[in-house]
């Protein structure tokens, strides 16, 4: 999210790990450190350990870019490290805005598997409007493709604090 190597992800992705590695698209692996976390909102801001200032970034959207019924894309690694290769993308629609366990979420029918956590939910225009966090299947239900994403606006205070802006 910043050319200096700041990366936004889910906090549950990094809990209990001894080392954080981030692989950029070119295949280079960097270590990273945690700069900010919000365990209630399940968000973490990481900093790649590098003096580079030219990392590629994603354009952050806002709640104003969220339109129910619009097409969206989710990017991530659906099986984590068990499925080698580049990130994959799935397309679906933005289904609703929900409150679940007292927190706001974007609901989408985009497939969200365990390894997708911490990936981005994008508008078709490429703006990040959410962080994928969970696929929901209530007990004794045969529901599919009920995915929840943290709205990007709910991460902006953490980002601001972590970037010092």
PDB file of C-alpha atoms in Angstrom:
ATOM      1  CA  UNK A   1       0.000   0.000   0.000  1.00  0.00           C
ATOM      2  CA  UNK A   2       3.096   2.248   0.116  1.00  0.00           C
ATOM      3  CA  UNK A   3       6.153   2.413  -2.142  1.00  0.00           C
ATOM      4  CA  UNK A   4       8.401   1.989   0.913  1.00  0.00           C
ATOM      5  CA  UNK A   5       7.156  -1.598   1.330  1.00  0.00           C
ATOM      6  CA  UNK A   6       4.194  -1.412   3.695  1.00  0.00           C
ATOM      7  CA  UNK A   7       1.777  -4.308   3.306  1.00  0.00           C
ATOM      8  CA  UNK A   8      -1.740  -4.661   4.719  1.00  0.00           C
ATOM      9  CA  UNK A   9      -3.010  -8.124   5.680  1.00  0.00           C
ATOM     10  CA  UNK A  10      -5.098  -9.946   8.275  1.00  0.00           C
ATOM     11  CA  UNK A  11      -3.715 -10.100  11.785  1.00  0.00           C
ATOM     12  CA  UNK A  12      -4.659 -13.801  12.063  1.00  0.00           C
ATOM     13  CA  UNK A  13      -2.269 -14.552   9.185  1.00  0.00           C
ATOM     14  CA  UNK A  14       0.761 -13.536  11.267  1.00  0.00           C
ATOM     15  CA  UNK A  15      -0.249 -14.688  14.759  1.00  0.00           C
ATOM     16  CA  UNK A  16       2.221 -17.166  16.218  1.00  0.00           C
ATOM     17  CA  UNK A  17       4.773 -16.985  13.411  1.00  0.00           C
ATOM     18  CA  UNK A  18       8.477 -16.633  14.124  1.00  0.00           C
ATOM     19  CA  UNK A  19       9.369 -15.011  10.833  1.00  0.00           C
ATOM     20  CA  UNK A  20       7.402 -13.139   8.182  1.00  0.00           C
ATOM     21  CA  UNK A  21       8.468 -13.419   4.557  1.00  0.00           C
ATOM     22  CA  UNK A  22       6.892 -11.522   1.694  1.00  0.00           C
ATOM     23  CA  UNK A  23       7.413 -12.577  -1.908  1.00  0.00           C
ATOM     24  CA  UNK A  24       6.910  -9.845  -4.482  1.00  0.00           C
ATOM     25  CA  UNK A  25       5.726 -10.504  -8.021  1.00  0.00           C
ATOM     26  CA  UNK A  26       9.278 -10.712  -9.395  1.00  0.00           C
ATOM     27  CA  UNK A  27       9.870 -13.641  -7.024  1.00  0.00           C
ATOM     28  CA  UNK A  28      12.201 -11.818  -4.626  1.00  0.00           C
ATOM     29  CA  UNK A  29      11.636 -12.772  -1.004  1.00  0.00           C
ATOM     30  CA  UNK A  30      11.943 -10.161   1.735  1.00  0.00           C
ATOM     31  CA  UNK A  31      11.627 -10.470   5.484  1.00  0.00           C
ATOM     32  CA  UNK A  32       9.097  -8.171   7.131  1.00  0.00           C
ATOM     33  CA  UNK A  33       8.190  -6.849  10.540  1.00  0.00           C
ATOM     34  CA  UNK A  34       4.860  -5.936  12.089  1.00  0.00           C
ATOM     35  CA  UNK A  35       4.346  -2.193  12.534  1.00  0.00           C
ATOM     36  CA  UNK A  36       0.689  -2.056  13.644  1.00  0.00           C
ATOM     37  CA  UNK A  37      -2.050  -4.548  14.480  1.00  0.00           C
ATOM     38  CA  UNK A  38      -5.720  -4.390  15.330  1.00  0.00           C
ATOM     39  CA  UNK A  39      -6.748  -7.820  16.632  1.00  0.00           C
ATOM     40  CA  UNK A  40     -10.406  -6.773  17.029  1.00  0.00           C
ATOM     41  CA  UNK A  41     -10.641  -5.739  13.373  1.00  0.00           C
ATOM     42  CA  UNK A  42      -8.175  -8.530  12.374  1.00  0.00           C
ATOM     43  CA  UNK A  43      -5.824  -6.250  10.461  1.00  0.00           C
ATOM     44  CA  UNK A  44      -2.028  -5.931  10.485  1.00  0.00           C
ATOM     45  CA  UNK A  45       0.356  -3.552   8.796  1.00  0.00           C
ATOM     46  CA  UNK A  46       3.747  -5.004   7.874  1.00  0.00           C
ATOM     47  CA  UNK A  47       6.948  -3.339   6.664  1.00  0.00           C
ATOM     48  CA  UNK A  48       9.231  -5.093   4.227  1.00  0.00           C
ATOM     49  CA  UNK A  49      12.820  -5.010   5.523  1.00  0.00           C
ATOM     50  CA  UNK A  50      14.373  -3.004   2.719  1.00  0.00           C
ATOM     51  CA  UNK A  51      15.517   0.522   1.987  1.00  0.00           C
ATOM     52  CA  UNK A  52      13.777   0.418  -1.400  1.00  0.00           C
ATOM     53  CA  UNK A  53      11.245   3.137  -2.064  1.00  0.00           C
ATOM     54  CA  UNK A  54       9.869   1.858  -5.359  1.00  0.00           C
ATOM     55  CA  UNK A  55       7.665  -1.097  -4.404  1.00  0.00           C
ATOM     56  CA  UNK A  56       4.519  -1.469  -6.487  1.00  0.00           C
ATOM     57  CA  UNK A  57       1.378  -0.374  -4.692  1.00  0.00           C
ATOM     58  CA  UNK A  58      -2.340  -0.935  -4.900  1.00  0.00           C
ATOM     59  CA  UNK A  59      -4.722   1.999  -5.129  1.00  0.00           C
ATOM     60  CA  UNK A  60      -6.871   2.181  -2.004  1.00  0.00           C
ATOM     61  CA  UNK A  61     -10.530   2.900  -2.577  1.00  0.00           C
ATOM     62  CA  UNK A  62     -13.116   3.916  -0.017  1.00  0.00           C
ATOM     63  CA  UNK A  63     -16.653   3.121   1.056  1.00  0.00           C
ATOM     64  CA  UNK A  64     -17.774   5.425  -1.753  1.00  0.00           C
ATOM     65  CA  UNK A  65     -16.427   2.824  -4.222  1.00  0.00           C
ATOM     66  CA  UNK A  66     -18.568   0.047  -2.711  1.00  0.00           C
ATOM     67  CA  UNK A  67     -21.677  -0.603  -4.803  1.00  0.00           C
ATOM     68  CA  UNK A  68     -23.948  -3.568  -4.112  1.00  0.00           C
ATOM     69  CA  UNK A  69     -24.384  -5.693  -7.207  1.00  0.00           C
ATOM     70  CA  UNK A  70     -21.109  -4.554  -8.797  1.00  0.00           C
ATOM     71  CA  UNK A  71     -18.475  -6.995  -9.991  1.00  0.00           C
ATOM     72  CA  UNK A  72     -15.454  -7.430  -7.707  1.00  0.00           C
ATOM     73  CA  UNK A  73     -12.223  -9.437  -7.772  1.00  0.00           C
ATOM     74  CA  UNK A  74     -10.428 -11.135  -4.897  1.00  0.00           C
ATOM     75  CA  UNK A  75      -6.729 -11.898  -5.069  1.00  0.00           C
ATOM     76  CA  UNK A  76      -4.777 -14.289  -2.925  1.00  0.00           C
ATOM     77  CA  UNK A  77      -3.379 -17.754  -2.472  1.00  0.00           C
ATOM     78  CA  UNK A  78      -6.399 -20.041  -1.966  1.00  0.00           C
ATOM     79  CA  UNK A  79      -4.427 -22.934  -0.494  1.00  0.00           C
ATOM     80  CA  UNK A  80      -1.576 -20.925   1.000  1.00  0.00           C
ATOM     81  CA  UNK A  81       1.788 -22.536   0.248  1.00  0.00           C
ATOM     82  CA  UNK A  82       0.145 -25.847  -0.732  1.00  0.00           C
ATOM     83  CA  UNK A  83      -0.604 -24.581  -4.252  1.00  0.00           C
ATOM     84  CA  UNK A  84       2.653 -23.191  -5.682  1.00  0.00           C
ATOM     85  CA  UNK A  85       2.743 -20.317  -8.093  1.00  0.00           C
ATOM     86  CA  UNK A  86       1.451 -16.811  -8.456  1.00  0.00           C
ATOM     87  CA  UNK A  87      -1.596 -15.357  -6.731  1.00  0.00           C
ATOM     88  CA  UNK A  88      -4.945 -16.251  -8.220  1.00  0.00           C
ATOM     89  CA  UNK A  89      -7.981 -14.072  -8.763  1.00  0.00           C
ATOM     90  CA  UNK A  90     -11.676 -14.877  -8.587  1.00  0.00           C
ATOM     91  CA  UNK A  91     -14.568 -12.737  -9.768  1.00  0.00           C
ATOM     92  CA  UNK A  92     -17.966 -12.305  -8.218  1.00  0.00           C
ATOM     93  CA  UNK A  93     -20.343  -9.627  -7.067  1.00  0.00           C
ATOM     94  CA  UNK A  94     -20.516  -7.418  -4.055  1.00  0.00           C
ATOM     95  CA  UNK A  95     -23.542  -8.956  -2.354  1.00  0.00           C
ATOM     96  CA  UNK A  96     -24.247  -6.765   0.680  1.00  0.00           C
ATOM     97  CA  UNK A  97     -22.901  -4.756   3.574  1.00  0.00           C
ATOM     98  CA  UNK A  98     -23.259  -6.799   6.753  1.00  0.00           C
ATOM     99  CA  UNK A  99     -22.746  -6.478  10.470  1.00  0.00           C
ATOM    100  CA  UNK A 100     -21.402  -9.767  11.840  1.00  0.00           C
ATOM    101  CA  UNK A 101     -20.377 -10.165  15.476  1.00  0.00           C
ATOM    102  CA  UNK A 102     -20.736  -6.393  15.849  1.00  0.00           C
ATOM    103  CA  UNK A 103     -18.313  -5.510  13.022  1.00  0.00           C
ATOM    104  CA  UNK A 104     -18.959  -4.166   9.529  1.00  0.00           C
ATOM    105  CA  UNK A 105     -18.127  -6.376   6.564  1.00  0.00           C
ATOM    106  CA  UNK A 106     -18.507  -6.425   2.826  1.00  0.00           C
ATOM    107  CA  UNK A 107     -20.243  -9.632   1.758  1.00  0.00           C
ATOM    108  CA  UNK A 108     -19.286 -11.083  -1.597  1.00  0.00           C
ATOM    109  CA  UNK A 109     -19.868 -14.317  -3.454  1.00  0.00           C
ATOM    110  CA  UNK A 110     -16.218 -14.317  -4.568  1.00  0.00           C
ATOM    111  CA  UNK A 111     -14.677 -17.591  -3.464  1.00  0.00           C
ATOM    112  CA  UNK A 112     -12.597 -17.065  -0.307  1.00  0.00           C
ATOM    113  CA  UNK A 113     -10.594 -20.068   0.842  1.00  0.00           C
ATOM    114  CA  UNK A 114      -8.333 -20.276   3.921  1.00  0.00           C
ATOM    115  CA  UNK A 115      -5.194 -19.105   2.090  1.00  0.00           C
ATOM    116  CA  UNK A 116      -6.969 -16.057   0.655  1.00  0.00           C
ATOM    117  CA  UNK A 117      -6.981 -14.358   4.057  1.00  0.00           C
ATOM    118  CA  UNK A 118      -5.260 -11.008   3.933  1.00  0.00           C
ATOM    119  CA  UNK A 119      -5.666 -10.632   0.192  1.00  0.00           C
ATOM    120  CA  UNK A 120      -7.469  -7.746  -1.442  1.00  0.00           C
ATOM    121  CA  UNK A 121     -11.007  -7.265  -2.659  1.00  0.00           C
ATOM    122  CA  UNK A 122     -10.815  -5.038  -5.736  1.00  0.00           C
ATOM    123  CA  UNK A 123     -13.292  -3.100  -7.807  1.00  0.00           C
ATOM    124  CA  UNK A 124     -13.132  -3.807 -11.540  1.00  0.00           C
ATOM    125  CA  UNK A 125     -11.295  -0.463 -11.778  1.00  0.00           C
ATOM    126  CA  UNK A 126      -8.540  -1.909  -9.539  1.00  0.00           C
ATOM    127  CA  UNK A 127      -9.264  -0.042  -6.308  1.00  0.00           C
ATOM    128  CA  UNK A 128      -8.830  -1.998  -3.069  1.00  0.00           C
ATOM    129  CA  UNK A 129     -12.140  -1.803  -1.202  1.00  0.00           C
ATOM    130  CA  UNK A 130     -11.593  -4.590   1.310  1.00  0.00           C
ATOM    131  CA  UNK A 131      -9.338  -7.205   2.861  1.00  0.00           C
ATOM    132  CA  UNK A 132     -10.587 -10.778   2.439  1.00  0.00           C
ATOM    133  CA  UNK A 133     -10.938 -12.429   5.797  1.00  0.00           C
ATOM    134  CA  UNK A 134     -13.332 -15.381   5.895  1.00  0.00           C
ATOM    135  CA  UNK A 135     -15.687 -17.642   4.087  1.00  0.00           C
ATOM    136  CA  UNK A 136     -18.739 -18.250   6.249  1.00  0.00           C
ATOM    137  CA  UNK A 137     -20.576 -21.548   6.436  1.00  0.00           C
ATOM    138  CA  UNK A 138     -22.924 -21.760   9.415  1.00  0.00           C
ATOM    139  CA  UNK A 139     -23.196 -25.175  11.108  1.00  0.00           C
ATOM    140  CA  UNK A 140     -25.575 -27.625   9.437  1.00  0.00           C
ATOM    141  CA  UNK A 141     -25.871 -25.379   6.385  1.00  0.00           C
ATOM    142  CA  UNK A 142     -25.026 -26.113   2.792  1.00  0.00           C
ATOM    143  CA  UNK A 143     -24.181 -22.472   1.978  1.00  0.00           C
ATOM    144  CA  UNK A 144     -21.414 -21.608  -0.462  1.00  0.00           C
ATOM    145  CA  UNK A 145     -19.663 -18.422  -1.503  1.00  0.00           C
ATOM    146  CA  UNK A 146     -20.602 -16.261   1.460  1.00  0.00           C
ATOM    147  CA  UNK A 147     -17.357 -14.373   1.865  1.00  0.00           C
ATOM    148  CA  UNK A 148     -16.631 -11.527   4.252  1.00  0.00           C
ATOM    149  CA  UNK A 149     -14.151  -8.727   3.694  1.00  0.00           C
ATOM    150  CA  UNK A 150     -13.047  -5.949   6.018  1.00  0.00           C
ATOM    151  CA  UNK A 151     -13.992  -2.588   4.455  1.00  0.00           C
ATOM    152  CA  UNK A 152     -10.861  -0.648   3.530  1.00  0.00           C
ATOM    153  CA  UNK A 153     -12.102   2.493   5.313  1.00  0.00           C
ATOM    154  CA  UNK A 154     -11.972   0.545   8.588  1.00  0.00           C
ATOM    155  CA  UNK A 155      -8.224   0.015   8.103  1.00  0.00           C
ATOM    156  CA  UNK A 156      -7.265   3.611   7.347  1.00  0.00           C
ATOM    157  CA  UNK A 157      -6.604   4.713  10.951  1.00  0.00           C
ATOM    158  CA  UNK A 158      -4.269   1.738  11.423  1.00  0.00           C
ATOM    159  CA  UNK A 159      -2.539   2.595   8.139  1.00  0.00           C
ATOM    160  CA  UNK A 160      -2.227   6.244   9.132  1.00  0.00           C
ATOM    161  CA  UNK A 161      -0.721   5.319  12.502  1.00  0.00           C
ATOM    162  CA  UNK A 162       1.666   2.781  10.969  1.00  0.00           C
ATOM    163  CA  UNK A 163       2.893   5.068   8.195  1.00  0.00           C
ATOM    164  CA  UNK A 164       3.188   8.055  10.504  1.00  0.00           C
ATOM    165  CA  UNK A 165       0.922  10.136   8.255  1.00  0.00           C
TER     166      UNK A 165
END
